[in-house]
Coordinates of C-alpha atoms in Angstrom, one line a residue:
M93 CA -4.7 -19.1 -31.0
T94 CA -5.5 -22.1 -33.1
W95 CA -9.0 -23.6 -33.5
S96 CA -8.1 -26.6 -31.4
T97 CA -6.8 -24.5 -28.6
G98 CA -9.9 -22.4 -28.7
L99 CA -12.2 -25.4 -28.6
L100 CA -10.2 -26.9 -25.7
G101 CA -10.5 -23.7 -23.8
F102 CA -14.3 -23.5 -24.5
A103 CA -14.8 -27.1 -23.3
A104 CA -12.7 -26.6 -20.2
G105 CA -14.7 -23.4 -19.3
L106 CA -18.0 -25.2 -19.9
L107 CA -17.3 -28.3 -17.9
I108 CA -15.7 -26.5 -15.0
S109 CA -18.4 -23.9 -14.6
V110 CA -21.3 -26.4 -14.7
V111 CA -19.9 -28.1 -11.6
T112 CA -18.8 -25.0 -9.7
A113 CA -21.5 -22.4 -10.4
P114 CA -24.2 -24.0 -8.2
V115 CA -22.1 -23.2 -5.1
G116 CA -20.9 -19.7 -6.2
V117 CA -17.5 -20.6 -7.6
S118 CA -16.7 -19.3 -11.1
G119 CA -14.2 -22.1 -11.7
A120 CA -11.3 -19.8 -12.6
V121 CA -9.2 -21.4 -9.8
F122 CA -9.5 -24.7 -11.6
L123 CA -9.0 -23.1 -15.1
L124 CA -5.8 -21.5 -14.0
P125 CA -3.6 -24.7 -14.1
V126 CA -5.3 -25.7 -17.4
Q127 CA -4.2 -22.4 -19.0
V128 CA -0.7 -22.8 -17.7
S129 CA 0.0 -26.5 -18.2
V130 CA -2.3 -27.3 -21.2
L131 CA -2.9 -24.1 -23.1
G132 CA 0.6 -22.6 -22.5
V133 CA -0.4 -19.1 -21.2
P134 CA 2.7 -17.5 -19.7
S135 CA 2.9 -15.7 -16.3
P136 CA 1.8 -13.0 -15.5
A137 CA -0.5 -12.9 -18.5
V138 CA -2.4 -15.9 -17.1
T139 CA -3.7 -13.8 -14.3
P140 CA -5.6 -11.2 -16.4
T141 CA -6.6 -14.0 -18.9
N142 CA -8.3 -15.8 -16.0
L143 CA -10.0 -12.6 -14.9
L144 CA -11.2 -12.1 -18.5
Y145 CA -12.7 -15.6 -18.3
N146 CA -14.7 -14.5 -15.2
V147 CA -15.9 -11.3 -17.0
V148 CA -17.2 -13.2 -20.0
A149 CA -18.5 -16.3 -18.0
G150 CA -20.1 -14.4 -15.1
P151 CA -23.3 -13.0 -16.8
G152 CA -24.6 -16.5 -17.5
A153 CA -25.1 -17.5 -13.9
L154 CA -25.9 -13.9 -12.8
L155 CA -28.8 -13.7 -15.3
R156 CA -30.3 -16.8 -13.9
H157 CA -29.9 -15.6 -10.3
H158 CA -31.3 -12.2 -11.2
R159 CA -34.4 -13.7 -12.6
S160 CA -34.9 -15.8 -9.4
G161 CA -34.2 -12.8 -7.1
G162 CA -31.0 -14.4 -5.7
L163 CA -29.0 -11.2 -6.1
R164 CA -31.1 -9.2 -3.6
G165 CA -29.9 -8.5 -0.1
P166 CA -26.9 -6.8 1.6
L167 CA -24.4 -9.7 1.2
T168 CA -23.8 -8.9 -2.4
R169 CA -23.1 -5.3 -1.6
L170 CA -20.7 -6.1 1.3
L171 CA -18.7 -8.5 -0.9
V172 CA -18.4 -6.1 -3.8
L173 CA -17.3 -3.3 -1.5
G174 CA -14.4 -5.4 -0.2
T175 CA -13.3 -7.2 -3.3
V176 CA -13.1 -4.3 -5.7
P177 CA -10.4 -2.2 -4.0
G178 CA -8.6 -5.4 -3.1
V179 CA -8.3 -6.6 -6.6
V180 CA -6.7 -3.2 -7.7
V181 CA -4.1 -3.5 -4.9
G182 CA -3.5 -7.1 -5.9
A183 CA -2.9 -6.3 -9.6
V184 CA -0.4 -3.6 -8.7
I185 CA 1.4 -6.0 -6.4
R186 CA 1.5 -8.7 -9.1
V187 CA 3.0 -6.4 -11.8
F188 CA 5.5 -4.5 -9.7
A189 CA 6.4 -6.8 -6.8
V190 CA 5.9 -10.1 -8.5
P191 CA 5.4 -12.3 -5.4
G192 CA 6.3 -15.9 -5.8
P193 CA 3.3 -18.3 -6.0
S194 CA 4.7 -20.8 -3.5
V195 CA 3.6 -18.9 -0.3
F196 CA 0.2 -18.3 -1.8
R197 CA -0.3 -21.9 -2.7
L198 CA 0.8 -23.0 0.7
L199 CA -1.7 -20.6 2.4
I200 CA -4.6 -21.7 0.2
A201 CA -3.8 -25.4 0.8
V202 CA -3.5 -24.8 4.6
L203 CA -6.8 -22.9 4.6
L204 CA -9.0 -25.0 2.2
L205 CA -7.9 -28.6 3.0
P206 CA -9.1 -28.5 6.7
L207 CA -12.0 -26.2 5.9
G208 CA -13.3 -28.5 3.1
G209 CA -12.8 -31.6 5.2
W210 CA -14.6 -30.0 8.1
L211 CA -17.5 -28.8 5.9
C212 CA -18.0 -32.2 4.4
L213 CA -17.8 -34.0 7.8
R214 CA -20.1 -31.5 9.5
T215 CA -22.7 -31.8 6.6
L216 CA -22.7 -35.6 6.7
H217 CA -23.0 -35.5 10.5
R218 CA -25.9 -33.1 10.4
A219 CA -27.6 -35.2 7.7
A220 CA -27.4 -38.2 10.0
R221 CA -29.0 -36.4 13.0
T222 CA -32.6 -35.8 13.6
A223 CA -32.2 -32.9 16.0
P224 CA -31.2 -29.5 14.6
A225 CA -27.7 -28.4 15.3
R226 CA -26.5 -24.9 16.3
D227 CA -24.7 -22.9 13.6
S228 CA -21.6 -20.8 14.2
P229 CA -22.1 -17.2 15.2
A230 CA -22.9 -15.0 12.2
M231 CA -20.1 -12.7 10.8
S232 CA -20.6 -9.0 11.2
P233 CA -20.9 -6.8 8.1
R234 CA -17.5 -5.3 8.8
A235 CA -15.9 -8.7 9.1
I236 CA -17.5 -9.8 5.8
T237 CA -16.1 -6.7 4.0
R238 CA -12.6 -7.2 5.4
L239 CA -12.7 -10.8 4.4
A240 CA -13.8 -9.8 0.9
M241 CA -11.0 -7.3 0.6
A242 CA -8.4 -9.8 1.5
V243 CA -9.8 -12.2 -1.0
G244 CA -9.8 -9.4 -3.6
V245 CA -6.1 -8.8 -3.1
A246 CA -5.4 -12.5 -3.6
G247 CA -7.6 -12.5 -6.7
G248 CA -5.8 -9.5 -8.2
I249 CA -2.4 -11.2 -7.7
Y250 CA -3.2 -14.8 -8.8
G251 CA -6.3 -14.4 -11.0
I252 CA -8.9 -16.2 -9.0
G253 CA -12.4 -14.8 -8.7
G254 CA -12.7 -15.2 -4.9
G255 CA -15.8 -17.4 -4.8
S256 CA -13.6 -20.5 -4.1
L257 CA -12.5 -18.8 -0.9
L258 CA -15.5 -16.8 0.1
G259 CA -18.0 -19.7 -0.4
P260 CA -16.5 -22.3 2.0
I261 CA -15.8 -19.6 4.7
L262 CA -19.2 -18.0 4.7
V263 CA -21.1 -21.3 4.4
G264 CA -18.9 -22.7 7.1
R265 CA -20.1 -19.9 9.3
G266 CA -23.7 -21.0 8.9
M267 CA -24.9 -19.1 5.8
P268 CA -27.0 -21.1 3.4
V269 CA -25.4 -21.9 0.0
A270 CA -28.4 -20.5 -1.9
K271 CA -27.7 -17.1 -0.3
V272 CA -23.9 -17.2 -0.6
A273 CA -23.6 -18.5 -4.2
P274 CA -25.3 -15.5 -6.0
A275 CA -23.5 -12.9 -3.9
A276 CA -20.1 -14.7 -4.4
L277 CA -20.6 -14.9 -8.2
A278 CA -21.6 -11.2 -8.4
A279 CA -18.5 -10.2 -6.4
T280 CA -16.4 -12.4 -8.6
F281 CA -17.8 -10.8 -11.8
V282 CA -17.4 -7.1 -10.6
T283 CA -14.0 -7.8 -9.2
S284 CA -12.8 -9.5 -12.4
V285 CA -14.0 -6.6 -14.6
V286 CA -12.0 -4.1 -12.4
G287 CA -9.0 -6.5 -12.2
A288 CA -8.9 -7.1 -16.0
G289 CA -9.2 -3.4 -16.7
T290 CA -6.4 -2.6 -14.2
Y291 CA -4.1 -5.1 -15.9
A292 CA -4.9 -3.7 -19.3
L293 CA -4.0 -0.2 -18.1
L294 CA -0.8 -1.4 -16.5
S295 CA 0.2 -3.2 -19.7
L296 CA 0.4 0.3 -21.4
T297 CA 3.1 1.4 -19.0
T298 CA 5.2 -1.7 -18.4
T299 CA 6.9 -4.4 -20.4
G300 CA 6.3 -8.1 -20.5
D301 CA 3.3 -10.4 -20.8
I302 CA 0.9 -8.4 -18.7
A303 CA -2.1 -8.0 -21.0
P304 CA -4.6 -10.8 -21.2
Y305 CA -4.7 -13.4 -24.0
W306 CA -7.9 -12.0 -25.4
S307 CA -8.9 -14.7 -27.8
L308 CA -8.3 -17.6 -25.4
G309 CA -9.9 -15.7 -22.5
L310 CA -13.0 -15.1 -24.6
A311 CA -13.1 -18.8 -25.7
C312 CA -12.9 -20.1 -22.2
G313 CA -15.3 -17.4 -21.0
L314 CA -17.9 -18.4 -23.6
G315 CA -17.8 -21.9 -22.3
G316 CA -18.1 -20.6 -18.8
L317 CA -21.1 -18.4 -19.9
C318 CA -23.0 -21.5 -21.0
G319 CA -21.9 -23.7 -18.2
G320 CA -22.6 -21.0 -15.5
Y321 CA -26.2 -20.6 -16.7
L322 CA -26.8 -24.3 -16.6
G323 CA -25.1 -24.6 -13.2
A324 CA -27.3 -21.8 -11.8
R325 CA -30.4 -23.6 -13.1
L326 CA -29.3 -26.8 -11.3
Q327 CA -28.9 -25.1 -8.0
P328 CA -32.6 -24.9 -6.9
R329 CA -33.0 -28.6 -7.8
L330 CA -30.2 -29.7 -5.5
P331 CA -30.8 -30.0 -1.7
E332 CA -28.8 -27.9 0.7
T333 CA -26.9 -30.9 2.0
A334 CA -25.7 -31.8 -1.6
L335 CA -24.7 -28.2 -2.2
K336 CA -22.6 -28.1 1.0
L337 CA -21.0 -31.4 0.2
L338 CA -20.2 -30.1 -3.3
L339 CA -18.6 -27.0 -1.9
G340 CA -16.6 -29.0 0.6
V341 CA -15.4 -31.3 -2.1
L342 CA -14.4 -28.4 -4.3
A343 CA -12.5 -26.8 -1.3
L344 CA -10.7 -30.1 -0.8
G345 CA -9.9 -30.3 -4.6
I346 CA -8.5 -26.7 -4.7
G347 CA -6.5 -27.2 -1.6
G348 CA -5.2 -30.5 -2.8
L349 CA -4.3 -29.0 -6.2
Y350 CA -2.2 -26.4 -4.6
A351 CA -0.6 -28.8 -2.2
V352 CA 0.5 -31.0 -5.2
Q353 CA 2.0 -28.0 -6.9
I354 CA 4.0 -27.1 -3.8
L355 CA 5.4 -30.6 -3.6
R356 CA 6.6 -30.7 -7.2

């Protein structure tokens, strides 16, 4: 890795995480195309490299949430219980089955584009009303864990932390962003540690670019470490309406990104 590549990776991790951390998204889903198209990381090594980014970047925002008490509560535990076994299964599938990315990109685009649009429109509609609106029925603990497991499998296969999927769904079901964001980031961090370790072990028994690009992952992660802390500090200063709009816009951006990649 050259110095210019390392600085570019650091800057990308910093800028992305400052914007995404306030709503519980690590930013790895946006960093993935940067690593492939700009930094030249091959597949499947880009998946564990992205997970390594989450491992290094995660403590920044988590430290801030820990100090403010945001990590307390059962939601963090439920998400971790689901995502950890899921990411191991996803990593094994990625290495040995090598599923094509087209179906995954299509599913993410189909899920996040309408979800992000609905979240933005509903937030704007509620902001314009004076009477309180009814929220959707709360998800049961079992449903939350099952959702987290499915997201963990996707994260193990494609190198996303999971907050970009968990955040919009849980907030869309009526949970406040301030509650979802710390739990989603904690689940992303623990899942990424397990996922990166699984890929490192699998690289000892298989051939090909399976191990993470350690220097680049560390450079991007250090940028995310700084940006995540700054983003977590910003969260309490932003109103719930602004946070929901930001989450909706990010969901639209992620879905649109994958839709464009499908059409190419």
